[in-house]
Coordinates of C-alpha atoms in Angstrom, one line a residue:
Chain A
X1 CA -98.7 -72.1 -22.8
X2 CA -100.3 -68.3 -23.3
X3 CA -98.6 -65.2 -24.8
X4 CA -99.8 -63.8 -21.8
X5 CA -98.0 -66.7 -19.8
X6 CA -95.3 -66.4 -21.8
X7 CA -94.9 -62.7 -20.7
X8 CA -95.0 -63.1 -17.1
X9 CA -92.9 -65.5 -16.6
X10 CA -90.1 -64.1 -18.8
X11 CA -90.9 -60.7 -16.4
X12 CA -89.5 -63.4 -13.6
X13 CA -86.4 -63.8 -15.0
X14 CA -87.2 -66.9 -17.4
X15 CA -85.7 -67.0 -20.1
X16 CA -87.2 -70.3 -22.2
X17 CA -90.5 -68.3 -22.0
X18 CA -88.7 -65.6 -23.3
X19 CA -87.1 -67.4 -25.9
X20 CA -90.4 -68.8 -27.4
X21 CA -91.6 -65.3 -28.0
X22 CA -88.7 -64.6 -29.6
X23 CA -89.9 -68.2 -31.9
X24 CA -93.0 -66.5 -31.8
X25 CA -92.2 -63.3 -33.4
X26 CA -88.5 -63.5 -35.2
X27 CA -90.0 -63.5 -38.6
X28 CA -92.6 -60.3 -37.9
X29 CA -89.8 -58.3 -36.5
X30 CA -87.2 -59.2 -39.1
X31 CA -89.4 -58.4 -41.6
X32 CA -90.1 -55.1 -40.6
X33 CA -86.3 -54.7 -40.2
X34 CA -85.7 -55.4 -42.8
X35 CA -88.7 -53.5 -45.6
X36 CA -87.4 -51.1 -42.6
X37 CA -83.5 -51.7 -43.4
X38 CA -83.6 -53.0 -47.7
X39 CA -80.3 -54.4 -46.0
X40 CA -80.1 -57.9 -44.8
X41 CA -77.0 -58.1 -42.2
X42 CA -78.7 -54.4 -41.0
X43 CA -82.1 -56.1 -40.2
X44 CA -80.8 -59.1 -38.7
X45 CA -78.4 -57.0 -36.4
X46 CA -81.3 -54.4 -35.5
X47 CA -83.7 -57.8 -34.4
X48 CA -81.4 -59.3 -32.2
X49 CA -80.9 -55.8 -30.5
X50 CA -84.3 -55.4 -30.6
X51 CA -84.6 -59.2 -29.1
X52 CA -81.6 -57.9 -26.5
X53 CA -83.3 -54.6 -25.2
X54 CA -86.8 -56.2 -24.6
X55 CA -85.5 -59.0 -22.7
X56 CA -83.7 -56.7 -20.1
X57 CA -86.7 -54.3 -20.7
X58 CA -89.8 -56.5 -20.5
X59 CA -91.0 -55.3 -17.1
X60 CA -91.4 -51.7 -18.5
X61 CA -94.6 -53.8 -20.1
X62 CA -97.7 -53.0 -18.3
X63 CA -100.4 -54.8 -21.5
X64 CA -102.2 -53.7 -24.3
X65 CA -101.0 -55.2 -27.2
X66 CA -97.7 -57.5 -26.8
X67 CA -96.4 -57.1 -30.9
X68 CA -97.0 -53.2 -31.0
X69 CA -95.0 -52.7 -28.1
X70 CA -91.9 -55.2 -29.7
X71 CA -92.0 -53.5 -32.5
X72 CA -91.6 -50.0 -31.1
X73 CA -88.6 -51.5 -30.6
X74 CA -87.6 -53.0 -33.1
X75 CA -88.1 -49.5 -34.8
X76 CA -86.2 -48.0 -32.4
X77 CA -83.5 -50.2 -33.1
X78 CA -83.8 -49.9 -36.8
X79 CA -83.2 -46.6 -36.0
X80 CA -80.2 -46.6 -34.3
X81 CA -78.9 -48.7 -38.0
X82 CA -80.0 -45.6 -39.7
X83 CA -77.9 -43.4 -38.0
X84 CA -74.9 -45.7 -38.3
X85 CA -75.7 -45.7 -41.8
X86 CA -76.4 -49.2 -42.6
X87 CA -79.2 -47.8 -45.2
X88 CA -78.7 -48.7 -48.3
X89 CA -80.1 -48.1 -52.1
X90 CA -82.1 -49.6 -53.9
X91 CA -79.1 -51.8 -55.2
X92 CA -79.6 -53.7 -53.0
X93 CA -82.8 -55.4 -52.7
X94 CA -81.9 -58.2 -54.7
X95 CA -80.6 -59.9 -50.6
X96 CA -84.3 -59.6 -49.7
X97 CA -85.1 -62.3 -51.9
X98 CA -82.7 -64.4 -51.6
X99 CA -79.7 -65.8 -49.2
X100 CA -76.3 -65.3 -49.5
X101 CA -75.7 -68.7 -50.5
X102 CA -78.7 -68.4 -53.1
X103 CA -81.4 -70.5 -51.7
X104 CA -84.2 -68.1 -52.0
X105 CA -85.8 -66.2 -48.8
X106 CA -89.1 -65.3 -50.2
X107 CA -91.1 -68.5 -49.2
X108 CA -92.9 -69.9 -51.6
X109 CA -96.3 -70.6 -52.5
X110 CA -97.2 -74.5 -52.8
X111 CA -99.5 -73.7 -55.5
X112 CA -98.5 -71.2 -57.5
X113 CA -96.5 -72.0 -61.4
X114 CA -93.1 -71.5 -61.8
X115 CA -94.0 -68.5 -63.5
X116 CA -95.8 -66.6 -61.5
X117 CA -93.8 -67.0 -58.4
X118 CA -91.5 -65.6 -61.1
X119 CA -93.4 -62.9 -61.8
X120 CA -94.5 -62.1 -57.9
X121 CA -90.5 -62.0 -56.9
X122 CA -90.4 -59.4 -59.7
X123 CA -93.5 -57.2 -58.7
X124 CA -91.9 -57.7 -55.3
X125 CA -89.2 -55.8 -55.8
X126 CA -90.6 -53.6 -57.6
X127 CA -93.0 -53.3 -54.7
X128 CA -89.6 -53.1 -52.7
X129 CA -88.4 -49.7 -54.4
X130 CA -91.7 -48.0 -54.0
X131 CA -91.8 -48.6 -50.4
X132 CA -87.5 -47.3 -50.4
X133 CA -88.6 -44.2 -52.4
X134 CA -91.0 -43.5 -49.4
X135 CA -90.1 -41.3 -47.0
X136 CA -89.2 -42.4 -43.3
X137 CA -92.4 -41.3 -41.5
X138 CA -94.8 -42.9 -44.6
X139 CA -93.1 -46.2 -44.9
X140 CA -93.3 -47.3 -41.5
X141 CA -97.0 -46.6 -41.7
X142 CA -97.0 -48.7 -44.3
X143 CA -94.9 -51.6 -44.1
X144 CA -97.0 -51.8 -40.4
X145 CA -100.3 -51.1 -42.1
X146 CA -100.6 -53.0 -45.7
X147 CA -97.4 -55.8 -45.3
X148 CA -97.9 -56.7 -41.7
X149 CA -101.0 -56.1 -41.4
X150 CA -101.2 -53.6 -37.9
X151 CA -104.5 -51.6 -36.5
X152 CA -104.1 -48.3 -36.8
X153 CA -103.8 -48.0 -32.2
X154 CA -101.2 -50.7 -33.2
X155 CA -99.4 -48.1 -35.4
X156 CA -99.4 -44.9 -33.3
X157 CA -98.4 -47.4 -30.4
X158 CA -95.7 -48.3 -32.4
X159 CA -95.1 -44.9 -34.5
X160 CA -95.4 -42.9 -31.1
X161 CA -97.7 -40.5 -32.5
X162 CA -101.4 -39.8 -33.2
X163 CA -104.1 -42.1 -34.8
X164 CA -104.8 -38.7 -36.9
X165 CA -101.6 -38.6 -37.8
X166 CA -101.2 -42.6 -39.2
X167 CA -104.0 -42.2 -41.4
X168 CA -103.1 -39.3 -43.4
X169 CA -99.5 -40.1 -43.0
X170 CA -100.9 -44.0 -44.9
X171 CA -103.0 -41.5 -47.6
X172 CA -99.9 -40.1 -48.6
X173 CA -97.6 -43.0 -48.5
X174 CA -100.5 -45.7 -50.5
X175 CA -100.7 -42.7 -53.1
X176 CA -96.9 -42.0 -53.4
X177 CA -97.2 -45.5 -53.8
X178 CA -99.6 -45.7 -56.9
X179 CA -97.7 -43.5 -59.1
X180 CA -94.5 -45.0 -58.4
X181 CA -96.2 -48.8 -59.4
X182 CA -98.6 -46.9 -62.5
X183 CA -94.3 -45.9 -63.5
X184 CA -93.9 -50.5 -63.9
X185 CA -97.9 -50.9 -64.7
X186 CA -96.4 -53.9 -67.6
X187 CA -95.6 -56.1 -64.5
X188 CA -98.9 -55.0 -62.4
X189 CA -101.3 -57.4 -63.0
X190 CA -104.7 -57.0 -65.1
X191 CA -107.2 -55.6 -61.9
X192 CA -104.5 -52.4 -62.0
X193 CA -104.3 -52.0 -65.1
X194 CA -108.0 -51.3 -65.3
X195 CA -108.2 -49.0 -62.7
X196 CA -106.3 -45.9 -65.2
Chain B
X1 CA -116.6 -14.0 -56.1
X2 CA -115.5 -16.5 -53.0
X3 CA -115.6 -19.8 -54.9
X4 CA -112.1 -20.4 -54.6
X5 CA -112.0 -19.7 -51.1
X6 CA -114.4 -23.3 -50.6
X7 CA -113.2 -26.4 -50.0
X8 CA -112.4 -29.0 -52.8
X9 CA -114.8 -31.6 -52.8
X10 CA -112.0 -34.5 -54.6
X11 CA -109.2 -32.8 -52.5
X12 CA -111.1 -33.6 -49.0
X13 CA -112.4 -37.6 -50.5
X14 CA -109.1 -38.5 -51.6
X15 CA -108.2 -37.6 -47.8
X16 CA -110.6 -39.8 -46.4
X17 CA -109.6 -42.4 -48.9
X18 CA -107.7 -44.3 -46.7
X19 CA -109.6 -44.8 -44.1
X20 CA -112.7 -45.4 -45.8
X21 CA -111.4 -48.9 -47.4
X22 CA -109.7 -49.6 -43.8
X23 CA -113.0 -48.9 -41.9
X24 CA -111.8 -46.4 -40.8
X25 CA -114.0 -43.2 -41.2
X26 CA -116.6 -42.1 -39.5
X27 CA -120.3 -42.2 -40.3
X28 CA -121.0 -39.4 -41.0
X29 CA -118.0 -38.8 -43.3
X30 CA -118.9 -42.3 -45.1
X31 CA -121.7 -41.3 -46.3
X32 CA -120.3 -37.6 -47.4
X33 CA -118.0 -39.7 -49.0
X34 CA -119.9 -41.7 -51.0
X35 CA -122.7 -38.9 -52.4
X36 CA -119.3 -37.2 -53.7
X37 CA -118.5 -40.9 -55.4
X38 CA -121.9 -41.3 -56.6
X39 CA -120.4 -38.4 -58.9
X40 CA -116.8 -38.0 -59.3
X41 CA -115.3 -40.7 -61.9
X42 CA -112.1 -39.4 -60.8
X43 CA -112.0 -40.1 -56.8
X44 CA -113.6 -43.7 -57.4
X45 CA -111.2 -44.1 -60.1
X46 CA -108.5 -42.7 -57.5
X47 CA -110.2 -44.9 -55.0
X48 CA -109.6 -48.3 -57.5
X49 CA -106.3 -47.6 -57.5
X50 CA -104.8 -47.2 -53.9
X51 CA -107.5 -50.1 -53.2
X52 CA -105.1 -52.0 -55.3
X53 CA -101.9 -50.9 -54.8
X54 CA -103.1 -51.9 -50.9
X55 CA -103.7 -55.3 -52.4
X56 CA -100.3 -55.7 -53.8
X57 CA -98.8 -54.8 -51.0
X58 CA -100.7 -57.2 -48.5
X59 CA -99.5 -59.9 -51.4
X60 CA -95.9 -59.4 -51.4
X61 CA -93.7 -62.1 -50.2
X62 CA -93.2 -62.7 -46.9
X63 CA -89.2 -63.5 -46.0
X64 CA -87.7 -65.5 -43.2
X65 CA -85.0 -64.9 -42.1
X66 CA -81.7 -66.7 -41.9
X67 CA -80.8 -66.7 -38.6
X68 CA -82.2 -67.5 -34.8
X69 CA -82.3 -64.5 -32.9
X70 CA -83.0 -66.9 -30.2
X71 CA -80.9 -65.1 -26.2
X72 CA -78.4 -67.3 -24.8
X73 CA -77.3 -66.9 -21.0
X74 CA -74.0 -64.9 -22.0
X75 CA -76.0 -62.5 -24.4
X76 CA -78.8 -61.1 -21.3
X77 CA -75.7 -60.7 -18.9
X78 CA -76.0 -56.5 -18.5
X79 CA -72.4 -55.7 -18.9
X80 CA -70.7 -53.8 -16.1
X81 CA -70.2 -50.1 -16.1
X82 CA -66.8 -48.9 -16.7
X83 CA -65.5 -47.1 -13.9
X84 CA -65.8 -43.6 -14.4
X85 CA -63.5 -40.8 -12.4
X86 CA -66.3 -37.8 -13.4
X87 CA -68.3 -37.8 -10.5
X88 CA -65.7 -38.0 -8.4
X89 CA -64.0 -34.7 -10.4
X90 CA -67.1 -33.0 -10.9
X91 CA -67.9 -33.6 -6.9
X92 CA -64.4 -32.3 -5.8
X93 CA -64.7 -29.3 -8.6
X94 CA -67.8 -28.0 -6.9
X95 CA -66.6 -28.9 -3.3
X96 CA -64.2 -26.8 -4.1
X97 CA -65.5 -23.8 -5.2
X98 CA -68.3 -23.5 -2.6
X99 CA -65.1 -23.3 -0.1
X100 CA -64.1 -20.3 -2.8
X101 CA -67.0 -18.4 -3.5
X102 CA -67.1 -19.0 1.2
X103 CA -63.7 -17.9 1.6
X104 CA -64.8 -15.1 -0.7
X105 CA -68.2 -14.0 1.1
X106 CA -65.9 -14.4 4.4
X107 CA -63.6 -11.3 3.5
X108 CA -65.8 -9.4 1.8
X109 CA -68.1 -9.8 5.0
X110 CA -64.8 -8.9 6.9
X111 CA -65.4 -11.8 9.2
X112 CA -62.0 -11.7 10.5
X113 CA -60.6 -8.6 13.2
X114 CA -58.8 -7.0 11.6
X115 CA -54.8 -7.2 12.7
X116 CA -53.9 -5.2 16.1
X117 CA -50.3 -2.1 15.1
X118 CA -47.4 -3.9 16.5
X119 CA -44.9 -1.7 18.2
X120 CA -41.0 -2.5 18.3
X121 CA -39.1 -1.4 21.3
X122 CA -37.2 1.3 19.8
X123 CA -40.0 3.7 18.9
X124 CA -41.4 3.2 22.7
X125 CA -39.3 6.0 23.8
X126 CA -40.0 10.3 23.3
X127 CA -40.8 10.9 19.9
X128 CA -39.1 14.3 17.7
X129 CA -35.8 14.5 15.1
X130 CA -33.5 13.9 18.1
X131 CA -35.2 10.1 18.7
X132 CA -34.4 9.4 14.9
X133 CA -30.9 11.4 14.6
X134 CA -30.0 7.9 18.0
X135 CA -31.9 5.7 16.3
X136 CA -30.1 5.3 12.8
X137 CA -26.7 6.6 15.5
X138 CA -27.6 3.5 17.3
X139 CA -27.5 1.1 14.1
X140 CA -25.3 2.4 13.0
X141 CA -23.0 1.6 15.7
X142 CA -24.3 -2.0 15.4
X143 CA -23.3 -2.7 12.3
X144 CA -20.1 -1.4 13.2
X145 CA -19.4 -3.7 16.5
X146 CA -22.2 -6.1 16.8
X147 CA -19.4 -9.0 18.2
X148 CA -19.1 -5.8 21.9
X149 CA -22.6 -6.4 22.2
X150 CA -23.5 -9.2 22.3
X151 CA -20.1 -11.3 24.2
X152 CA -20.1 -8.1 26.9
X153 CA -23.6 -9.2 28.6
X154 CA -23.7 -13.1 27.8
X155 CA -21.8 -14.9 30.8
X156 CA -19.5 -17.7 28.0
X157 CA -20.5 -20.9 27.9
X158 CA -18.5 -23.5 29.8
X159 CA -15.2 -24.7 28.0
X160 CA -16.1 -22.8 25.3
X161 CA -12.5 -20.2 24.1
X162 CA -12.5 -17.5 25.5
X163 CA -14.2 -14.0 23.9
X164 CA -11.9 -11.9 21.9
X165 CA -11.5 -8.9 23.5
X166 CA -13.6 -6.3 23.1
X167 CA -12.8 -4.3 20.2
X168 CA -12.8 -0.6 20.2
X169 CA -15.4 1.3 20.0
X170 CA -13.6 3.6 17.2
X171 CA -16.7 4.5 16.0
X172 CA -18.3 5.8 19.0
X173 CA -18.8 9.7 18.6
X174 CA -16.8 12.4 20.7
X175 CA -18.5 13.0 24.5
X176 CA -19.3 16.1 23.9
X177 CA -17.4 19.0 25.3
X178 CA -19.8 21.0 27.3
X179 CA -17.4 23.8 28.4
X180 CA -19.3 27.3 28.1
X181 CA -16.6 28.2 24.9
X182 CA -17.2 24.9 23.0
X183 CA -20.6 24.7 23.8
X184 CA -21.2 27.8 22.0
X185 CA -19.3 26.8 18.0
X186 CA -19.4 23.3 18.4
X187 CA -22.7 22.2 17.0
X188 CA -24.5 20.1 19.7
X189 CA -24.1 16.3 19.4
X190 CA -25.7 13.5 18.9
X191 CA -27.1 12.2 21.7
X192 CA -26.1 8.6 22.0
X193 CA -28.7 5.8 22.4
X194 CA -27.2 3.5 25.7
X195 CA -25.7 0.2 25.1
X196 CA -28.6 -2.9 24.8
X197 CA -28.9 -5.1 26.7
X198 CA -29.2 -8.2 25.6
X199 CA -33.0 -8.8 26.4
X200 CA -33.3 -5.1 24.8
X201 CA -31.4 -6.5 21.8
X202 CA -33.5 -9.5 21.5
X203 CA -36.4 -7.6 22.4
X204 CA -35.0 -5.3 18.5
X205 CA -34.9 -8.7 16.8
X206 CA -38.4 -9.3 17.4
X207 CA -40.0 -6.6 17.2
X208 CA -38.7 -6.1 13.4
X209 CA -39.1 -9.6 12.2
X210 CA -42.5 -9.7 9.8
X211 CA -45.6 -10.5 11.2
X212 CA -47.3 -12.6 8.7
X213 CA -51.3 -11.4 9.5
X214 CA -53.8 -14.0 9.3
X215 CA -55.2 -11.8 6.1
X216 CA -52.0 -13.1 4.5
X217 CA -53.0 -16.8 5.0
X218 CA -56.2 -15.9 4.4
X219 CA -55.3 -14.3 0.6
X220 CA -52.9 -17.1 0.2
X221 CA -55.3 -19.9 0.4
X222 CA -57.9 -18.1 -1.1
X223 CA -54.8 -18.2 -4.2
X224 CA -54.5 -21.9 -3.3
X225 CA -57.9 -23.0 -3.5
X226 CA -58.5 -20.8 -6.5
X227 CA -56.0 -22.3 -8.4
X228 CA -57.2 -25.7 -6.8
X229 CA -60.5 -25.1 -8.3
X230 CA -58.8 -24.2 -12.3
X231 CA -57.6 -28.0 -11.8
X232 CA -60.0 -29.9 -11.3
X233 CA -62.7 -28.0 -14.0
X234 CA -60.0 -28.8 -16.0
X235 CA -59.9 -32.2 -14.9
X236 CA -63.6 -33.3 -15.6
X237 CA -64.0 -31.6 -18.8
X238 CA -61.0 -33.5 -20.5
X239 CA -62.0 -36.1 -18.6
X240 CA -65.7 -35.9 -20.3
X241 CA -64.4 -35.0 -23.6
X242 CA -62.0 -38.1 -23.6
X243 CA -65.0 -40.4 -22.7
X244 CA -67.3 -38.7 -25.2
X245 CA -64.3 -39.0 -27.7
X246 CA -63.9 -43.1 -27.0
X247 CA -68.3 -43.0 -27.5
X248 CA -68.2 -41.5 -30.8
X249 CA -65.5 -44.7 -31.5
X250 CA -67.7 -47.4 -30.6

């Protein structure tokens, strides 16, 4: 079934169809929540609450980008978690990249060497630390645009702001992250270091 | 002279770099930026660094959740809201307050007619100082011999003990001596009021009993309603405060 048909069936109360939507978007929703909250437990709670709220309010979806509509609900759930003081400092970022049983939560690329994989993990940790230093409104647009690949229009829907505001915040967020990464240039790829 | 007022071209260019990288810049702005980039090495360096930052972000390792988020039937059941007395308390407070306001308005506009004056039988005779003295004397006599006034007039019920002999009226004032000699010396004796008949006695009792006017009833109702409004308002506020504390705890 196509996404539109799944949405219509969910609006008629078909829980099985909605769960298929959940399976399609659960990695995206969880990834956004994790990048924003920097805490595995909080991200799981926010994601679960977001899908429950989405099922209860799916009749209010009037078309357009279902992804943006869903991520707006995820954003609200993340705000609720933040208000409940679930945001932890960057020291918990290591938990982002591994499961409690020690297995890696990062999906390895089948063609890269173990050394490259380790380097990529370390770089990922530094980038996550840099994202964590951004103010909330800049962090949202950077994660949604550059990590998850949403368009400006979708980001404007998720953050309830104008496209001009999205552009401005994205510009400032990227510049700020660039400044942070230049402090750890030993981890940066050659192409980055050549830009100095 | 006014050079500092000119917009800094580099500052303007750097504000457009992200939109330029994402293809979100209008044609005119894009041409102006590209023209500036040809001339400004610092802005070219800025563009390169921002581009590399975006590349790194897009290559971030993907994260996979460690559990499923699919919903069960039990999770999707809408919880029944707990019964609360808040709406009922608020409504009762509002109704009581409106009734109280209506009563006050009616009282202020004097909707109820004024109470007529009620006169006792004792004041129906001609006025004057002699009458006041007669009233006082009559009351004194009644206080001294109340039994004689009632027993002498009513018929004895069957089977009851005979009424005691009437006590002599010792308190009765002496009959005034109307002889010409005594009149000159003795002061005028007060005129005794005639002994009262049973119907007059009962009427007097009815006449001096305090009558509860409708105005008094209205005052009482107003006070009662006012107290009720205060109690209901206090209960409403207390219920809201307790409910709010409970929500915060959750």
